[in-house]
Coordinates of N, CA and C in Angstrom, one line a residue:
X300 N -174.7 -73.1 11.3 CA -173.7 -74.1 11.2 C -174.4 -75.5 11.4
X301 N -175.1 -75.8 12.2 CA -175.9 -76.6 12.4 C -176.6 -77.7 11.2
X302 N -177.4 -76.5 10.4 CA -178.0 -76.8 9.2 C -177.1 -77.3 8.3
X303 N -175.7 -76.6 7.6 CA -174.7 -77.1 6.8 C -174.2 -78.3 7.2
X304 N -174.2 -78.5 8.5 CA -174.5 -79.8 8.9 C -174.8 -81.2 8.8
X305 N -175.8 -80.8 9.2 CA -177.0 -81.6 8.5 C -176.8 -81.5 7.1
X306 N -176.8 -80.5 6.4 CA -176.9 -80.9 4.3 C -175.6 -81.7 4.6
X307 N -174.4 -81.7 4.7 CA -173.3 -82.5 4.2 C -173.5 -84.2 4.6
X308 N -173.9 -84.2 6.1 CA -174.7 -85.8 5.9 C -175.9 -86.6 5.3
X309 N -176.7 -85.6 5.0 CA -177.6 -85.8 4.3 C -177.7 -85.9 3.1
X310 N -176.3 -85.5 2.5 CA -176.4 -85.7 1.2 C -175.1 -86.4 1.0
X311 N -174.3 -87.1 1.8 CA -174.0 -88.1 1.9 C -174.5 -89.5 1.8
X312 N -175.7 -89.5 2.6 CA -176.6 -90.7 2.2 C -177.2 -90.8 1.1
X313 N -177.8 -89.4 0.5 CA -178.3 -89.3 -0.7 C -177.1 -89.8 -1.9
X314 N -175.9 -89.5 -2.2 CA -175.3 -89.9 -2.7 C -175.2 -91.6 -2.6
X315 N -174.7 -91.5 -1.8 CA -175.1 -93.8 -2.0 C -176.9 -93.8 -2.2
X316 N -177.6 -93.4 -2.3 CA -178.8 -93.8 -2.7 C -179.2 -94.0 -4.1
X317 N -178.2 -92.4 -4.5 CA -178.7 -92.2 -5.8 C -177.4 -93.0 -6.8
X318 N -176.0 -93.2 -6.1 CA -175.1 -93.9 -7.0 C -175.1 -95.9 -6.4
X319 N -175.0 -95.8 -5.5 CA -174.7 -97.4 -5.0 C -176.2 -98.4 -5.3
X320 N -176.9 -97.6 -4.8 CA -179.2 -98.5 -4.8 C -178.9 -99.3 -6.1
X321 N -178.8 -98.4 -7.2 CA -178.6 -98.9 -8.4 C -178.0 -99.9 -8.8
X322 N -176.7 -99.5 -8.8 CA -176.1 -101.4 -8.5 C -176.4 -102.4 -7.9
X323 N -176.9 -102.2 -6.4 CA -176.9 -103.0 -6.0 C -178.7 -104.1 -6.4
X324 N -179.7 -102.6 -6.6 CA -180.4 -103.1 -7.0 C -180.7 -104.5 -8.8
X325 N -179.2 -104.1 -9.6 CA -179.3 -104.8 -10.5 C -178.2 -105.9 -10.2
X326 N -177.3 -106.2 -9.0 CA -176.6 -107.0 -9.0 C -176.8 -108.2 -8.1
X327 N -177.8 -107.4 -7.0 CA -178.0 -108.8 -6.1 C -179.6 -109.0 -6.5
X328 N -180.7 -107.9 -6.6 CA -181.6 -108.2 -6.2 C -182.4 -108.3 -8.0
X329 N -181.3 -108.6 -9.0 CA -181.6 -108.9 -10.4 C -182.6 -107.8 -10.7
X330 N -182.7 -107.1 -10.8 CA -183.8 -105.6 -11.1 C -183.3 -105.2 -12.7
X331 N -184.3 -105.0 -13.5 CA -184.6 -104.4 -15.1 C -183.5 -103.1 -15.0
X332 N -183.5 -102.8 -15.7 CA -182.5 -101.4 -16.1 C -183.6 -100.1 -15.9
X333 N -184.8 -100.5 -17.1 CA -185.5 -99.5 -16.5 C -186.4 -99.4 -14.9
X334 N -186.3 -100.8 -13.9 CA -186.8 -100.0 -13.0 C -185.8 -99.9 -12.0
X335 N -184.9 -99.8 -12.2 CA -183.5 -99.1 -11.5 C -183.6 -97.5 -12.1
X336 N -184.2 -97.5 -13.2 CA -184.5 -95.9 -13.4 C -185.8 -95.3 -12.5
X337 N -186.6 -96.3 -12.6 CA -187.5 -95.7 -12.0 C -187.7 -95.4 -10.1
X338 N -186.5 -96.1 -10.0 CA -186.5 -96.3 -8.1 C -185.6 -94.5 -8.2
X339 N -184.5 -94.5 -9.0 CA -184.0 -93.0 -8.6 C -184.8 -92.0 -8.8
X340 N -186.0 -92.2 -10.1 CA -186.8 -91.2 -10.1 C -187.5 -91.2 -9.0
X341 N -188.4 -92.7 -8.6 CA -189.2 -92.3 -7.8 C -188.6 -91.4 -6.0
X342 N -186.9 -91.7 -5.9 CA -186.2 -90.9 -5.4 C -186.3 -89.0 -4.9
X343 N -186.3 -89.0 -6.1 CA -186.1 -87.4 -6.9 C -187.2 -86.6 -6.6
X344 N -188.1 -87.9 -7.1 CA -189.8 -86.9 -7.3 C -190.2 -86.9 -5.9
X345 N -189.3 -87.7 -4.7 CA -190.5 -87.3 -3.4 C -189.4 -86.4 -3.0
X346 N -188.1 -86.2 -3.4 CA -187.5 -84.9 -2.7 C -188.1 -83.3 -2.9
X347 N -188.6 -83.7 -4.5 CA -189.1 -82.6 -5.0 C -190.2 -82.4 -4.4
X348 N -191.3 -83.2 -3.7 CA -192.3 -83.0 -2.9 C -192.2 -82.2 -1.8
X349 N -191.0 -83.3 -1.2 CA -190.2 -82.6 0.1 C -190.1 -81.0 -0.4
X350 N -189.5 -80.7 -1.4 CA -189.3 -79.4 -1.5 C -190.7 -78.1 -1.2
X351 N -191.4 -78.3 -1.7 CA -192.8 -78.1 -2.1 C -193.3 -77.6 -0.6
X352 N -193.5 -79.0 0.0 CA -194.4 -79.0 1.1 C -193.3 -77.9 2.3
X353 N -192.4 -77.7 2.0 CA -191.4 -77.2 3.2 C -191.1 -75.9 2.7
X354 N -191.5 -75.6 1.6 CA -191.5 -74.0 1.1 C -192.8 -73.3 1.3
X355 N -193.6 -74.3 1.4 CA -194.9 -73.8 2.1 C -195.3 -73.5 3.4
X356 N -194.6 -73.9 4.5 CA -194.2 -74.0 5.4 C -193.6 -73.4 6.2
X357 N -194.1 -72.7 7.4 CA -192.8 -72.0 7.9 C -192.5 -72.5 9.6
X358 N -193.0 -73.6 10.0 CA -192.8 -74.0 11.4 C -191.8 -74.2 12.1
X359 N -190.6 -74.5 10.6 CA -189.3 -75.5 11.0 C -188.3 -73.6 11.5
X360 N -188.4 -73.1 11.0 CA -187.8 -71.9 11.1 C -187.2 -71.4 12.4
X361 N -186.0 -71.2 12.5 CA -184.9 -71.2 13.4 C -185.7 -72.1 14.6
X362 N -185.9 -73.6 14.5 CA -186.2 -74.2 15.0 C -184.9 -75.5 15.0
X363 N -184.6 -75.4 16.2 CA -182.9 -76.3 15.8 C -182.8 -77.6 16.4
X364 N -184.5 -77.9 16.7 CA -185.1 -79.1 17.6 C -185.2 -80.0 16.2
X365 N -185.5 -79.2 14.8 CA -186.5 -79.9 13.8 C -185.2 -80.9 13.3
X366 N -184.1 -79.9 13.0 CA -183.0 -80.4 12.3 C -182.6 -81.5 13.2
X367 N -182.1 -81.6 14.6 CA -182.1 -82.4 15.4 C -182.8 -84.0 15.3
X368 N -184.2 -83.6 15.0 CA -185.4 -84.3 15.0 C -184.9 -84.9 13.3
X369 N -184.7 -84.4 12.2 CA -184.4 -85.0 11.1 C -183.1 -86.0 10.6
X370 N -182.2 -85.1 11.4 CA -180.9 -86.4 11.6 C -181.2 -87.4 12.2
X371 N -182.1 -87.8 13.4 CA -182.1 -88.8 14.0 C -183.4 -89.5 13.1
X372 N -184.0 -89.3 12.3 CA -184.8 -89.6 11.7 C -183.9 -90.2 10.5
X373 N -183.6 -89.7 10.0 CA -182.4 -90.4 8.8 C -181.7 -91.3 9.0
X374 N -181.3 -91.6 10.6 CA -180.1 -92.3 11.3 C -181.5 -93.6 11.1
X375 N -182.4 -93.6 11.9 CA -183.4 -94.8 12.2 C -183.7 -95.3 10.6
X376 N -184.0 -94.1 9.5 CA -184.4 -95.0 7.9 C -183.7 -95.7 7.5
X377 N -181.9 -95.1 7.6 CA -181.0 -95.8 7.1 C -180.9 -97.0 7.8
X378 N -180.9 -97.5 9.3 CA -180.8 -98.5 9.7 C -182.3 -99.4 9.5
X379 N -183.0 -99.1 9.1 CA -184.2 -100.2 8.7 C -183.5 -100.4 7.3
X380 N -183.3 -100.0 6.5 CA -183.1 -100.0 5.2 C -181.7 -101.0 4.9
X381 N -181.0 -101.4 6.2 CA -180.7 -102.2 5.8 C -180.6 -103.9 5.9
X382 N -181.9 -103.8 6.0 CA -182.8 -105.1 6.2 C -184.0 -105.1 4.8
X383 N -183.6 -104.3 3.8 CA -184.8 -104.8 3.2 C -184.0 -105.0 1.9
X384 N -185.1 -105.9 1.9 CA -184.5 -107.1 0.8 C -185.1 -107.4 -0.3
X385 N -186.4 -106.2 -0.7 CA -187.0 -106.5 -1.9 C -187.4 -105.1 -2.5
X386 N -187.6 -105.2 -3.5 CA -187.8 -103.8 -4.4 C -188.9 -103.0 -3.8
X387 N -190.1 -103.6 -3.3 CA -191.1 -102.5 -2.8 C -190.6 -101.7 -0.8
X388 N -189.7 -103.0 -0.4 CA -188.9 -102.2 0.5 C -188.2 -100.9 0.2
X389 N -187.1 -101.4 -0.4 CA -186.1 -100.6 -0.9 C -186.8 -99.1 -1.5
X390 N -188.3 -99.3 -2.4 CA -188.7 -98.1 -2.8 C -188.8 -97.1 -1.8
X391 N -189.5 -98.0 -0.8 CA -190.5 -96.9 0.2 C -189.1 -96.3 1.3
X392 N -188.0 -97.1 1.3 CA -186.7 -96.6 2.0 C -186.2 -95.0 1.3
X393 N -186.4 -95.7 0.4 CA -185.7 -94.1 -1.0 C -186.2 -92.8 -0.8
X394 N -187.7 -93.5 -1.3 CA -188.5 -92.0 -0.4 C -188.6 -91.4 0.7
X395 N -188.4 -92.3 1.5 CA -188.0 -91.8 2.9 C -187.0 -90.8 3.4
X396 N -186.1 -91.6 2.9 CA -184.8 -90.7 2.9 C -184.7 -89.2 2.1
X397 N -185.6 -89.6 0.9 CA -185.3 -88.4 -0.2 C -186.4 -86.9 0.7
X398 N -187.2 -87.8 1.6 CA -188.4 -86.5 2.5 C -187.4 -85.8 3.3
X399 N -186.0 -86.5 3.9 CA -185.2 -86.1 5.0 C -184.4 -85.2 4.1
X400 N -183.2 -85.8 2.6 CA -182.8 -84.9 2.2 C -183.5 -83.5 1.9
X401 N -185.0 -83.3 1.9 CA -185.5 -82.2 1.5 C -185.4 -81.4 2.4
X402 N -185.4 -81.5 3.7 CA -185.9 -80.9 4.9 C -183.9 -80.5 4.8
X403 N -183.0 -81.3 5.1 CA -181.4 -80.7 5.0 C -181.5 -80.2 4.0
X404 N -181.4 -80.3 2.4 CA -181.6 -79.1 2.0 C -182.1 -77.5 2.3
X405 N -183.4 -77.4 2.5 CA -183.8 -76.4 2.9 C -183.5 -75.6 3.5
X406 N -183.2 -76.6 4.9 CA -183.0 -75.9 6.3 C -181.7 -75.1 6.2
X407 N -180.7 -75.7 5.4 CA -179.3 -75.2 5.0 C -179.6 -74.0 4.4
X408 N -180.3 -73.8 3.1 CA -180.4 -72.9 2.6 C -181.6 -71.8 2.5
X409 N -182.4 -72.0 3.6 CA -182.8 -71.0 4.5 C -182.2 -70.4 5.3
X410 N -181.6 -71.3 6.4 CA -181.1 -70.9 7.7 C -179.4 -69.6 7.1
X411 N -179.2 -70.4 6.2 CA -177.9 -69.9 5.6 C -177.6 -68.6 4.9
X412 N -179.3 -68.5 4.2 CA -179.0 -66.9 4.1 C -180.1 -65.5 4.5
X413 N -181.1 -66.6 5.3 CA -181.7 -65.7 6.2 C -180.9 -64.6 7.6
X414 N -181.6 -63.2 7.4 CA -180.7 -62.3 8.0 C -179.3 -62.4 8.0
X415 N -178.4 -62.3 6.3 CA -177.4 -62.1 6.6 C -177.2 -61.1 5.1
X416 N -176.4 -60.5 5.2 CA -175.9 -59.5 4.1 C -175.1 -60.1 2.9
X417 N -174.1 -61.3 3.1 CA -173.7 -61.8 2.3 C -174.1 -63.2 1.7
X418 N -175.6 -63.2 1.3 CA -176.4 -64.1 1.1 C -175.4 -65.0 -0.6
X419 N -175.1 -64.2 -1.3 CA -174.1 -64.8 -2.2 C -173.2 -65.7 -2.1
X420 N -172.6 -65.3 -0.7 CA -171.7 -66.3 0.1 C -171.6 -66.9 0.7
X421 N -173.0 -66.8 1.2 CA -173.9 -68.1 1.7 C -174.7 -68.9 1.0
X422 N -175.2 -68.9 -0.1 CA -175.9 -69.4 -0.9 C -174.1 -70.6 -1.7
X423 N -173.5 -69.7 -1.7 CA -172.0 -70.5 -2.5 C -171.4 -71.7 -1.6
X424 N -171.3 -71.7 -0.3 CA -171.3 -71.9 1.0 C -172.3 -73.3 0.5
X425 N -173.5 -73.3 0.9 CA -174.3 -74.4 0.9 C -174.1 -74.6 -0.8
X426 N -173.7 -74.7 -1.5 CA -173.9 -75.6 -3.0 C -172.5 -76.2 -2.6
X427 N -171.4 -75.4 -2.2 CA -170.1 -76.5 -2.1 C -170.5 -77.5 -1.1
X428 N -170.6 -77.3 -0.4 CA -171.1 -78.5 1.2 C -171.7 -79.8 0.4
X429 N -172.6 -78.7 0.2 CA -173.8 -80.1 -0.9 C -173.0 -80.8 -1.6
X430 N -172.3 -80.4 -2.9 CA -171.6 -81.3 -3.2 C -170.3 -82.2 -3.1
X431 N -170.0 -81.6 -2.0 CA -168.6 -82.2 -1.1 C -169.5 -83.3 -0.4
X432 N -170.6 -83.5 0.2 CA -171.1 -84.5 0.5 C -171.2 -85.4 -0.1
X433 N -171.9 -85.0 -1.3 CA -172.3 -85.8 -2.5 C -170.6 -87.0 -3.0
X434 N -169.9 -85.9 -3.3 CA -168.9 -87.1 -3.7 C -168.3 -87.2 -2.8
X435 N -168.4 -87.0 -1.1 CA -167.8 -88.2 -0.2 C -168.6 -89.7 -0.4
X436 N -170.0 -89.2 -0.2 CA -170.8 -90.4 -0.3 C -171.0 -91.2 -1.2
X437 N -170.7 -90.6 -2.6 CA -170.3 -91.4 -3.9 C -169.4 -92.4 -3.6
X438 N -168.0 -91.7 -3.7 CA -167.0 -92.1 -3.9 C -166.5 -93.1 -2.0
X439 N -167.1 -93.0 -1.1 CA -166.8 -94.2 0.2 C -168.1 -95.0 0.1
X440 N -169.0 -94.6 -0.7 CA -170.0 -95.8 -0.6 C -170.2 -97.0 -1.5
X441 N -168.9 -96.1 -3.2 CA -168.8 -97.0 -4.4 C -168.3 -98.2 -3.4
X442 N -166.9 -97.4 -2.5 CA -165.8 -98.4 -2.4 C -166.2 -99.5 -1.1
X443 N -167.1 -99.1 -0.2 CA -167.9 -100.1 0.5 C -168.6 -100.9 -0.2
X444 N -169.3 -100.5 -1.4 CA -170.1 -101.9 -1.7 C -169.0 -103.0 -2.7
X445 N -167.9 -102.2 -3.3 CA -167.3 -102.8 -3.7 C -166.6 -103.7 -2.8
X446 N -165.9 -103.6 -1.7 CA -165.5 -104.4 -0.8 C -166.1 -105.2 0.4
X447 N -167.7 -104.7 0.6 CA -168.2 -105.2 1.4 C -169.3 -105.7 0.8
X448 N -170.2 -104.6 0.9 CA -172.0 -104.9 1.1 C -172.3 -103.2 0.9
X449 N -173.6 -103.5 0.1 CA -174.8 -102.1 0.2 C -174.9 -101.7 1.7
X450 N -175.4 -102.7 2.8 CA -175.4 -102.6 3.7 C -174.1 -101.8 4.5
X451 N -173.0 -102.6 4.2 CA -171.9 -101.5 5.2 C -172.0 -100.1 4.4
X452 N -172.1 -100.0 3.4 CA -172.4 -98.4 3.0 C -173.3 -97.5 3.4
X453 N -175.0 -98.4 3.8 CA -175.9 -97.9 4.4 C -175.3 -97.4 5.9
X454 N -174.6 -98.6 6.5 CA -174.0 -97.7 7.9 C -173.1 -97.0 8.2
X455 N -172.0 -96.9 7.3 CA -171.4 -96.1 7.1 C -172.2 -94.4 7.1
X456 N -173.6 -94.3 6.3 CA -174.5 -93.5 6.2 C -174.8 -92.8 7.8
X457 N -175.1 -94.2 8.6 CA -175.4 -94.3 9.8 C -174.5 -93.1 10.7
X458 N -173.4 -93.9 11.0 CA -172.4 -93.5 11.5 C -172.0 -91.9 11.5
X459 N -171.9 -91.2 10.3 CA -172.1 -90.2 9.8 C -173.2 -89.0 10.2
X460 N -174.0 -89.7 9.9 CA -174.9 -89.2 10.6 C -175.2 -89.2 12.6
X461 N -175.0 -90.0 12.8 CA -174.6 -89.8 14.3 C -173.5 -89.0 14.7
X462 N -172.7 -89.0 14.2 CA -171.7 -87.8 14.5 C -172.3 -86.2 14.2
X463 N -172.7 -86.0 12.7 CA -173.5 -85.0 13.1 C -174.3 -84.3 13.9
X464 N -175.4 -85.6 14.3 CA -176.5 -85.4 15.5 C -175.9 -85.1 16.9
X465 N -174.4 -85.7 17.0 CA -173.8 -85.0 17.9 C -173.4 -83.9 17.9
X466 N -172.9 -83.8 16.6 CA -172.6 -81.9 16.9 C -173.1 -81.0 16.7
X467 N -174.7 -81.2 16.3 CA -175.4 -80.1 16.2 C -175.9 -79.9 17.5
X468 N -176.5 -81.0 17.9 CA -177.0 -81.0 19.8 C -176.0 -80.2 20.4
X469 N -174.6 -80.2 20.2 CA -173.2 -79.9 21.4 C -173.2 -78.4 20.8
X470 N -173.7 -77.7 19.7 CA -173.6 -76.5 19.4 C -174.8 -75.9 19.8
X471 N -176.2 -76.4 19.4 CA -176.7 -75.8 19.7 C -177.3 -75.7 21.1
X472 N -176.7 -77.0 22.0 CA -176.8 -76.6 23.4 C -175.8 -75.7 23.8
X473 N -174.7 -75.1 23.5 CA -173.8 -74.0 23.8 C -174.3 -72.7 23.3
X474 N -175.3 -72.5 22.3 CA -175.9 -71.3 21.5 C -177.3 -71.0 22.6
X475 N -177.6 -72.2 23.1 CA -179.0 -71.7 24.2 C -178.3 -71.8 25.6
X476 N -176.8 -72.2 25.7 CA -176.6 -71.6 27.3 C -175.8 -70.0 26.9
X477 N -175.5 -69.7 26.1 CA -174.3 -68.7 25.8 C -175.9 -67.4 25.8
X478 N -177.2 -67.7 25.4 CA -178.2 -66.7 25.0 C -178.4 -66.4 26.0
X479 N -178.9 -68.0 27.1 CA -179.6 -67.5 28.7 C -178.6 -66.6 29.6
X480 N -177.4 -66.9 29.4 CA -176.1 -65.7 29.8 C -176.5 -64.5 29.7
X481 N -176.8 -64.2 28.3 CA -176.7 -62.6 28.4 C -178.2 -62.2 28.4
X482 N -179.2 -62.5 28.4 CA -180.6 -62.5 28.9 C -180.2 -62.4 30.9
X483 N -179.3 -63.1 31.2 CA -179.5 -63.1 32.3 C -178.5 -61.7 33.0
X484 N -177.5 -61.0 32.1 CA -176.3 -60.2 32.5 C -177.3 -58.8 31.9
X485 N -178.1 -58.7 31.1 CA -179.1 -57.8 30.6 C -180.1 -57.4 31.6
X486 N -180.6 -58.5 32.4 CA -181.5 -58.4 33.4 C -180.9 -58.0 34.9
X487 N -179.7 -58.6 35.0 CA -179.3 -57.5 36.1 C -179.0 -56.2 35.8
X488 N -178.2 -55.5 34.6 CA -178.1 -54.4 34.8 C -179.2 -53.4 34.2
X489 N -179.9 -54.0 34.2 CA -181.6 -53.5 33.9 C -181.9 -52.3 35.5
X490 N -181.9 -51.4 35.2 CA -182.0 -50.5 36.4 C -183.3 -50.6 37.2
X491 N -183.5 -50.6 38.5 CA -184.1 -51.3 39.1 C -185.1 -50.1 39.9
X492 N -186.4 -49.6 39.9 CA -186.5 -48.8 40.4 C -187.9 -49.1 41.7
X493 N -187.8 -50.1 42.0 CA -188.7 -50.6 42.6 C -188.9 -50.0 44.0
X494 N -187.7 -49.3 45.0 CA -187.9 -48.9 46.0 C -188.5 -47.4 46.1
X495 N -188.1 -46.7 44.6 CA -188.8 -45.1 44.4 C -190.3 -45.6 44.1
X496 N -190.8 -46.6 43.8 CA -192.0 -46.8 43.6 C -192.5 -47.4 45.1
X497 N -192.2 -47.7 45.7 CA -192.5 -48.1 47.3 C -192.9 -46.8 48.1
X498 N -191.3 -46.2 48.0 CA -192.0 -44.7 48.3 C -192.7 -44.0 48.1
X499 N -192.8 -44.0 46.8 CA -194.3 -43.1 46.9 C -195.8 -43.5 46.9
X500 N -195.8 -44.7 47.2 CA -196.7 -45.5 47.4 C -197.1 -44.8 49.0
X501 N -196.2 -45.1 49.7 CA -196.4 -45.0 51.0 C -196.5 -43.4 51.6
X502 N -196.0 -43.1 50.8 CA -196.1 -41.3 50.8 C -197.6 -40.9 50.7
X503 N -198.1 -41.6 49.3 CA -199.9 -41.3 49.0 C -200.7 -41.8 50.2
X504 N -200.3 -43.1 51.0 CA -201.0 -43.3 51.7 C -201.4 -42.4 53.1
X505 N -199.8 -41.8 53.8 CA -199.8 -41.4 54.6 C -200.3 -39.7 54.1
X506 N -200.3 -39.0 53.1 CA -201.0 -37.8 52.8 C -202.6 -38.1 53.3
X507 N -203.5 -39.6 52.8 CA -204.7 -39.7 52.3 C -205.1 -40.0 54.0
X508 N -204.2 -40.5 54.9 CA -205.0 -40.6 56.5 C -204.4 -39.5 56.9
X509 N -203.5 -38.2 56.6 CA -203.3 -37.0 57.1 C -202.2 -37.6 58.3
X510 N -201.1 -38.4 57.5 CA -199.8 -38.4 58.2 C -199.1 -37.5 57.8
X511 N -198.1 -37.0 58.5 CA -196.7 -36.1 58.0 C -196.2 -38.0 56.7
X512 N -196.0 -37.1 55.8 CA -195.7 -37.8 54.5 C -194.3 -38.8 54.5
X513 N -193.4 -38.3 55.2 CA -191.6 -38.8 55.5 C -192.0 -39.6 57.1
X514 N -192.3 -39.0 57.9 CA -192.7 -39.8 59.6 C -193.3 -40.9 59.6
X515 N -194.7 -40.4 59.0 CA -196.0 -41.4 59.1 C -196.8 -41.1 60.2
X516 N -195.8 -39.8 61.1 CA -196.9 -39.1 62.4 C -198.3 -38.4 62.2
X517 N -198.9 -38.0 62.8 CA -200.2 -37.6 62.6 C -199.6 -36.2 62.7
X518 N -199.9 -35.4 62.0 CA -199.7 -34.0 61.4 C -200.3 -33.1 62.7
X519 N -199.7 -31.9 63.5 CA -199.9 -31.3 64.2 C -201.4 -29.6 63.5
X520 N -202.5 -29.8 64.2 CA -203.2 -28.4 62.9 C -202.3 -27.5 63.3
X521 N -202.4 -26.9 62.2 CA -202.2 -25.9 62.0 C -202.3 -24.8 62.4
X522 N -201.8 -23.2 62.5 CA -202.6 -22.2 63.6 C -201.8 -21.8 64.9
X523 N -202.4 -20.7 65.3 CA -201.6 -20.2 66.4 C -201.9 -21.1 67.6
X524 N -201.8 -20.6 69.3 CA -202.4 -21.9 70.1 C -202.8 -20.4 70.8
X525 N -203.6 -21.2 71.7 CA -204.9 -20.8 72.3 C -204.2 -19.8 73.5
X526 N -204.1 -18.5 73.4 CA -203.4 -17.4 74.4 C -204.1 -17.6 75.8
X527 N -203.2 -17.0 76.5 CA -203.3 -17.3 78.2 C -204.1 -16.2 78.9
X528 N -204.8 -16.0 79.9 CA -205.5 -14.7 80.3 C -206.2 -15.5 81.3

């Protein structure tokens, strides 16, 4: 849950990146047509890196610190990003972000149908998410730059994302107190045999100095006793 998460904000921002940048990059900051093509590609092509490098990879794996660690990473790009004011800014913002969408992609659709039997319906599961993000973030980030600024759209991004960061933290701190529970309810009824092991500890010892084994008395010899006369 966590991971789907994260993909629905994450590709929320991605969506104003890849529909709003564009405009905004040809309306305030006067930019060519083709390199408003080339900022979405150069977009695309580092997600597709992102892809690459994280399939090769297996550290992030049911690691629920990483995802944690990538929302709040997304939260900090988007808020630099909206201070930059020139095209080689704006590039290196794009890719930035496009490294973070790679990582919520994946994570989603690893986490999503690793160890489960209805991987079909988890795989269908993360492509709707994805694109329910997509056209939230199209369609409220058209309408913020239309009424505001690129920028209120960028925070809007923000925003969004901080709310997620909070709910993945609030779940998966309830998924690591709810585990130490039964680790801990497992370990008491763990049968305990540590006093039959005492015993016979103590048993060997008093056999090996020739105690009565249960007393710990010194053993009487054995034999009849010495007749009278």
């Amino acid at each position: 849950f966590t991971a789907w998460i994260g993909l629905v904000a994450g590709y929320i921002a991605s969506a104003v990146i890849v529909t709003v940048m564009p405009q905004y990059a040809r309306d305030v900051l006067g930019v060519s047509k083709i390199l408003v093509g080339n900022l979405v590609s150069l977009h695309m092509v580092a997600r597709a890196a992102g892809f690459l490098v994280l399939g090769a990879m297996s550290f992030w794996h049911h690691r629920g610190r990483y995802q944690l660690g990538v929302s709040a990473y997304l939260i900090v790009v988007l808020a630099a990003m909206t201070l930059a004011r020139g095209v080689p800014a704006l590039a290196a913002m794009a890719v930035l972000v496009a490294l973070g969408n790679a990582f919520t992609y994946t994570g989603s659709l690893f986490h999503g149908v690793a160890g489960s039997v209805h991987r079909a319906a988890r795989t269908a599961i993360h492509e709707a998410l994805l694109a329910g993000g997509f056209i939230v973030g199209a369609s409220a980030g058209g309408l913020l730059y239309q009424h505001a600024s690129f920028q209120a759209a960028l925070l809007f991004c923000v925003a969004v994302l901080l709310v997620a960061l909070a709910a993945q933290y609030a779940i998966l701190k309830r998924i690591r107190r709810g585990r130490g529970r039964r680790e801990l309810t497992a370990r008491s009824e763990r049968p305990y045999h540590g006093d039959r092991h005492d015993r016979q500890q103590r048993t060997d010892h008093h056999r090996r100095r020739g105690l009565d084994p249960v007393r710990g008395a010194r053993r009487r010899p054995s034999g009849g006793t010495a007749g009278a006369g």
